[in-house]
XYZ file of C-alpha atoms in Angstrom:
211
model
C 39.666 -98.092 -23.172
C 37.268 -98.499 -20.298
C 34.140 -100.350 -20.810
C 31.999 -97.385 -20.093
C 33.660 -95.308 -22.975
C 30.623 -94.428 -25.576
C 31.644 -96.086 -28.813
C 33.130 -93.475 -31.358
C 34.728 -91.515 -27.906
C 37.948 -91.204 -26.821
C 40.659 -88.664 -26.613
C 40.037 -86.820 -23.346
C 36.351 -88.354 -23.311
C 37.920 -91.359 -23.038
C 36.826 -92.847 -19.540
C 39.368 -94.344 -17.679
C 39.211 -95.831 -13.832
C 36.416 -93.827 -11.485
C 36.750 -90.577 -13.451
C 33.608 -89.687 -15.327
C 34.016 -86.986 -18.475
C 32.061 -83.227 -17.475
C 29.362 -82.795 -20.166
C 28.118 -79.396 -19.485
C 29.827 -76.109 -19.312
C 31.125 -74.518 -16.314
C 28.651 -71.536 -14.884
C 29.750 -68.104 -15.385
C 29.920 -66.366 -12.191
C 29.740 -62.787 -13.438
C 26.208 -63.212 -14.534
C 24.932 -64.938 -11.442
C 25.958 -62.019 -9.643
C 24.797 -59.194 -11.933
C 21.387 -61.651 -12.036
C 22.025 -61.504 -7.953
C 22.363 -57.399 -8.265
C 19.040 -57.115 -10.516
C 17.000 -58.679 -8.447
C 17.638 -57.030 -5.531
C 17.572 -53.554 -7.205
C 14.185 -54.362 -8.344
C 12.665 -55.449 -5.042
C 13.696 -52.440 -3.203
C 11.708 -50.390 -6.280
C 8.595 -52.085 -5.832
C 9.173 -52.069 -2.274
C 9.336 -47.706 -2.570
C 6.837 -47.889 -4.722
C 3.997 -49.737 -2.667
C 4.737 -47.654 0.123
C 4.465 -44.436 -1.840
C 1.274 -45.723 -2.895
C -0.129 -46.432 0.596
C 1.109 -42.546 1.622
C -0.763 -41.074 -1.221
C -3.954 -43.384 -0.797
C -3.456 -43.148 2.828
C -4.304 -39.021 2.934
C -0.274 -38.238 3.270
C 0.017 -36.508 -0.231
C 3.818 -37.115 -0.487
C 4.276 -35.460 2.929
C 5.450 -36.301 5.984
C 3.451 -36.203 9.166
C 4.178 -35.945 12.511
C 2.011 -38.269 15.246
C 0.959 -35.260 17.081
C -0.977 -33.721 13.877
C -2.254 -37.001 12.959
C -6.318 -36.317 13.316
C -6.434 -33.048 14.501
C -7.872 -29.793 12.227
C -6.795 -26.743 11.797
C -6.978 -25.098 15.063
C -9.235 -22.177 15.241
C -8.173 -18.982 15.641
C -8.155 -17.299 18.718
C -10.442 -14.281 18.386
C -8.275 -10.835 18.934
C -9.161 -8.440 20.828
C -10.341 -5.131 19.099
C -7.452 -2.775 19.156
C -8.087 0.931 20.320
C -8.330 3.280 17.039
C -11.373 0.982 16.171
C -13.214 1.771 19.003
C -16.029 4.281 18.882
C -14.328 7.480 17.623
C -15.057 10.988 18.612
C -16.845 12.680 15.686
C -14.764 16.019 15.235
C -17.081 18.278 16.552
C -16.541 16.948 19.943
C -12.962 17.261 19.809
C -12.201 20.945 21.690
C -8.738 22.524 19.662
C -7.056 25.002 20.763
C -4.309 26.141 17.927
C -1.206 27.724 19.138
C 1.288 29.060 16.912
C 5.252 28.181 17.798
C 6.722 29.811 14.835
C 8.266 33.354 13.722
C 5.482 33.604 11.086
C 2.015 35.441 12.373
C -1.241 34.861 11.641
C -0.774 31.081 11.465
C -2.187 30.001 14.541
C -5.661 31.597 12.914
C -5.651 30.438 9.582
C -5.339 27.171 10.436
C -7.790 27.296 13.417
C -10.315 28.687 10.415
C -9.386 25.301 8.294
C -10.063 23.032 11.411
C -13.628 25.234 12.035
C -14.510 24.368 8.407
C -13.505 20.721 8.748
C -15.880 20.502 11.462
C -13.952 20.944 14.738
C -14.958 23.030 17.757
C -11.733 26.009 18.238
C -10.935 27.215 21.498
C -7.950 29.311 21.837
C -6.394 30.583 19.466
C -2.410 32.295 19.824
C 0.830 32.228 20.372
C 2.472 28.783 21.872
C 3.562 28.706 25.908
C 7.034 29.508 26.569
C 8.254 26.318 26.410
C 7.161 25.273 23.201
C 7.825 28.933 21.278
C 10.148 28.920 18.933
C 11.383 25.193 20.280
C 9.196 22.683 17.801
C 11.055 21.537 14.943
C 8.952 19.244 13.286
C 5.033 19.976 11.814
C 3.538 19.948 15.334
C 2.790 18.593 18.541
C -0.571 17.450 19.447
C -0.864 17.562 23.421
C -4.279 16.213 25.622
C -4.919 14.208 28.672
C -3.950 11.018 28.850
C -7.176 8.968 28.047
C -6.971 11.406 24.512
C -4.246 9.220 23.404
C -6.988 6.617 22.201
C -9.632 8.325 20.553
C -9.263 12.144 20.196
C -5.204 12.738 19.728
C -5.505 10.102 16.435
C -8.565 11.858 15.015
C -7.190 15.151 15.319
C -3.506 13.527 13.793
C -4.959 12.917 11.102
C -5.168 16.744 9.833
C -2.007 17.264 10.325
C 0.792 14.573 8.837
C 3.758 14.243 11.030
C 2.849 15.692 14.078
C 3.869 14.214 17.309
C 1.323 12.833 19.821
C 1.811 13.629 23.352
C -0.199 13.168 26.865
C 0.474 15.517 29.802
C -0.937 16.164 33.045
C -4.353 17.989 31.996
C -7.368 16.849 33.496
C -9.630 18.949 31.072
C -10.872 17.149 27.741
C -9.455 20.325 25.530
C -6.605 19.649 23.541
C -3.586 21.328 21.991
C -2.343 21.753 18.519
C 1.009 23.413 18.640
C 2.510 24.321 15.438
C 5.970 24.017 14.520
C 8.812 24.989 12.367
C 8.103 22.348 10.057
C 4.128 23.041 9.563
C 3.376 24.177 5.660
C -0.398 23.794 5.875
C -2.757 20.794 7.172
C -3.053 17.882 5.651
C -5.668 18.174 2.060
C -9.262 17.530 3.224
C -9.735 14.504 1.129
C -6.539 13.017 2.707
C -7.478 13.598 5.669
C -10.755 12.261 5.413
C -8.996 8.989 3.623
C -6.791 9.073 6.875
C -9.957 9.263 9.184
C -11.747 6.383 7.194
C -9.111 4.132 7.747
C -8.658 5.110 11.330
C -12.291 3.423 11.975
C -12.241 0.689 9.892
C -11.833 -2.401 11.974
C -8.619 -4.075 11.298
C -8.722 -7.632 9.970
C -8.678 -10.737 11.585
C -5.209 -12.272 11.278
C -5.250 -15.380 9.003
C -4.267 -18.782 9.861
C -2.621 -21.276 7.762
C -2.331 -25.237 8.859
């Protein structure tokens, strides 16, 4: 037994030449590395974390956002133009309508021509439709006038009848046409129509802009 033997040890703790017995236990490598694994796993969370914190408390709310929105506001929106039908309407009596009757029943052209007198109108002539029109219009009606009618009087006058078709031709008078067709029953109700006229002059919204 070596001289550097404890007293009371020997066996395998016996020391013996240079060789010096190993009193603690060998590490367990499995737990360093889950240990290893842990730590980083909870440095990348507090990592996420602080920099969800800065984009909350930063303005971001959660969301992403790009450098070219960075500081600017909403952009204001462009003013639009007024479109036509809320222009300055022509009031009914203005509108000149002369009623002409394209179908095999008689007395139409007349009975309605009373109906537009009583909805305030001014009538002009009154009869059967031109040649090329007679007996050839399948739907309610045609509405014909010159074409600067188009904007303000053909609309007005559309909206006594539902359905009919608005046309411009070569006319340089301010008159226009009302041409009845096969389909034509009877003009549209007078509180429809004035519902339809109503809406025809309100002014149409401005269009809304979301940032």
């Amino acid at each position: 037994m070596s001289m550097l033997t404890p007293p009371g040890m020997g066996g395998k703790y016996r020391i013996t030449g240079d060789k010096f017995p190993r009193m603690r236990r060998p590490r367990n490598r499995r737990r360093t590395i889950l240990a290893v694994v842990a730590s980083l796993v909870a440095l990348g969370m507090a990592g996420w974390g602080t920099l969800q914190l800065i984009d909350v408390f930063g303005g971001g709310g959660g969301k992403k956002t790009t450098a070219a929105g960075r500081g600017q506001g909403c952009p204001k929106a462009a003013t639009p133009s007024a479109p036509v039908r809320n222009a300055a309407l022509p009031k009914p009596a203005k509108i000149k309508v002369n009623v002409y009757n394209a179908t095999k029943r008689g007395g139409l052209a007349k009975e309605t021509a009373d109906e537009l007198k009583k909805r305030g109108f001014t009538v002009g002539k009154v009869g059967n439709a031109p040649p090329e029109y007679d007996k050839k219009v399948k739907g309610t009606g045609i509405l014909l006038g010159a074409p600067k009618a188009v904007s303000g009087v053909l609309p007005v006058l559309g909206t006594q009848l539902k359905g009919a078709v608005q046309k411009a031709d070569g006319r340089k008078g301010t008159d226009v046409d009302l041409i009845l067709g096969n389909g034509f029953k009877s003009l549209t109700t007078k509180k429809d129509a004035d519902k339809a006229l109503a809406a025809l002059a309100r002014p149409a919204p401005a269009p809304s802009v979301k940032c």
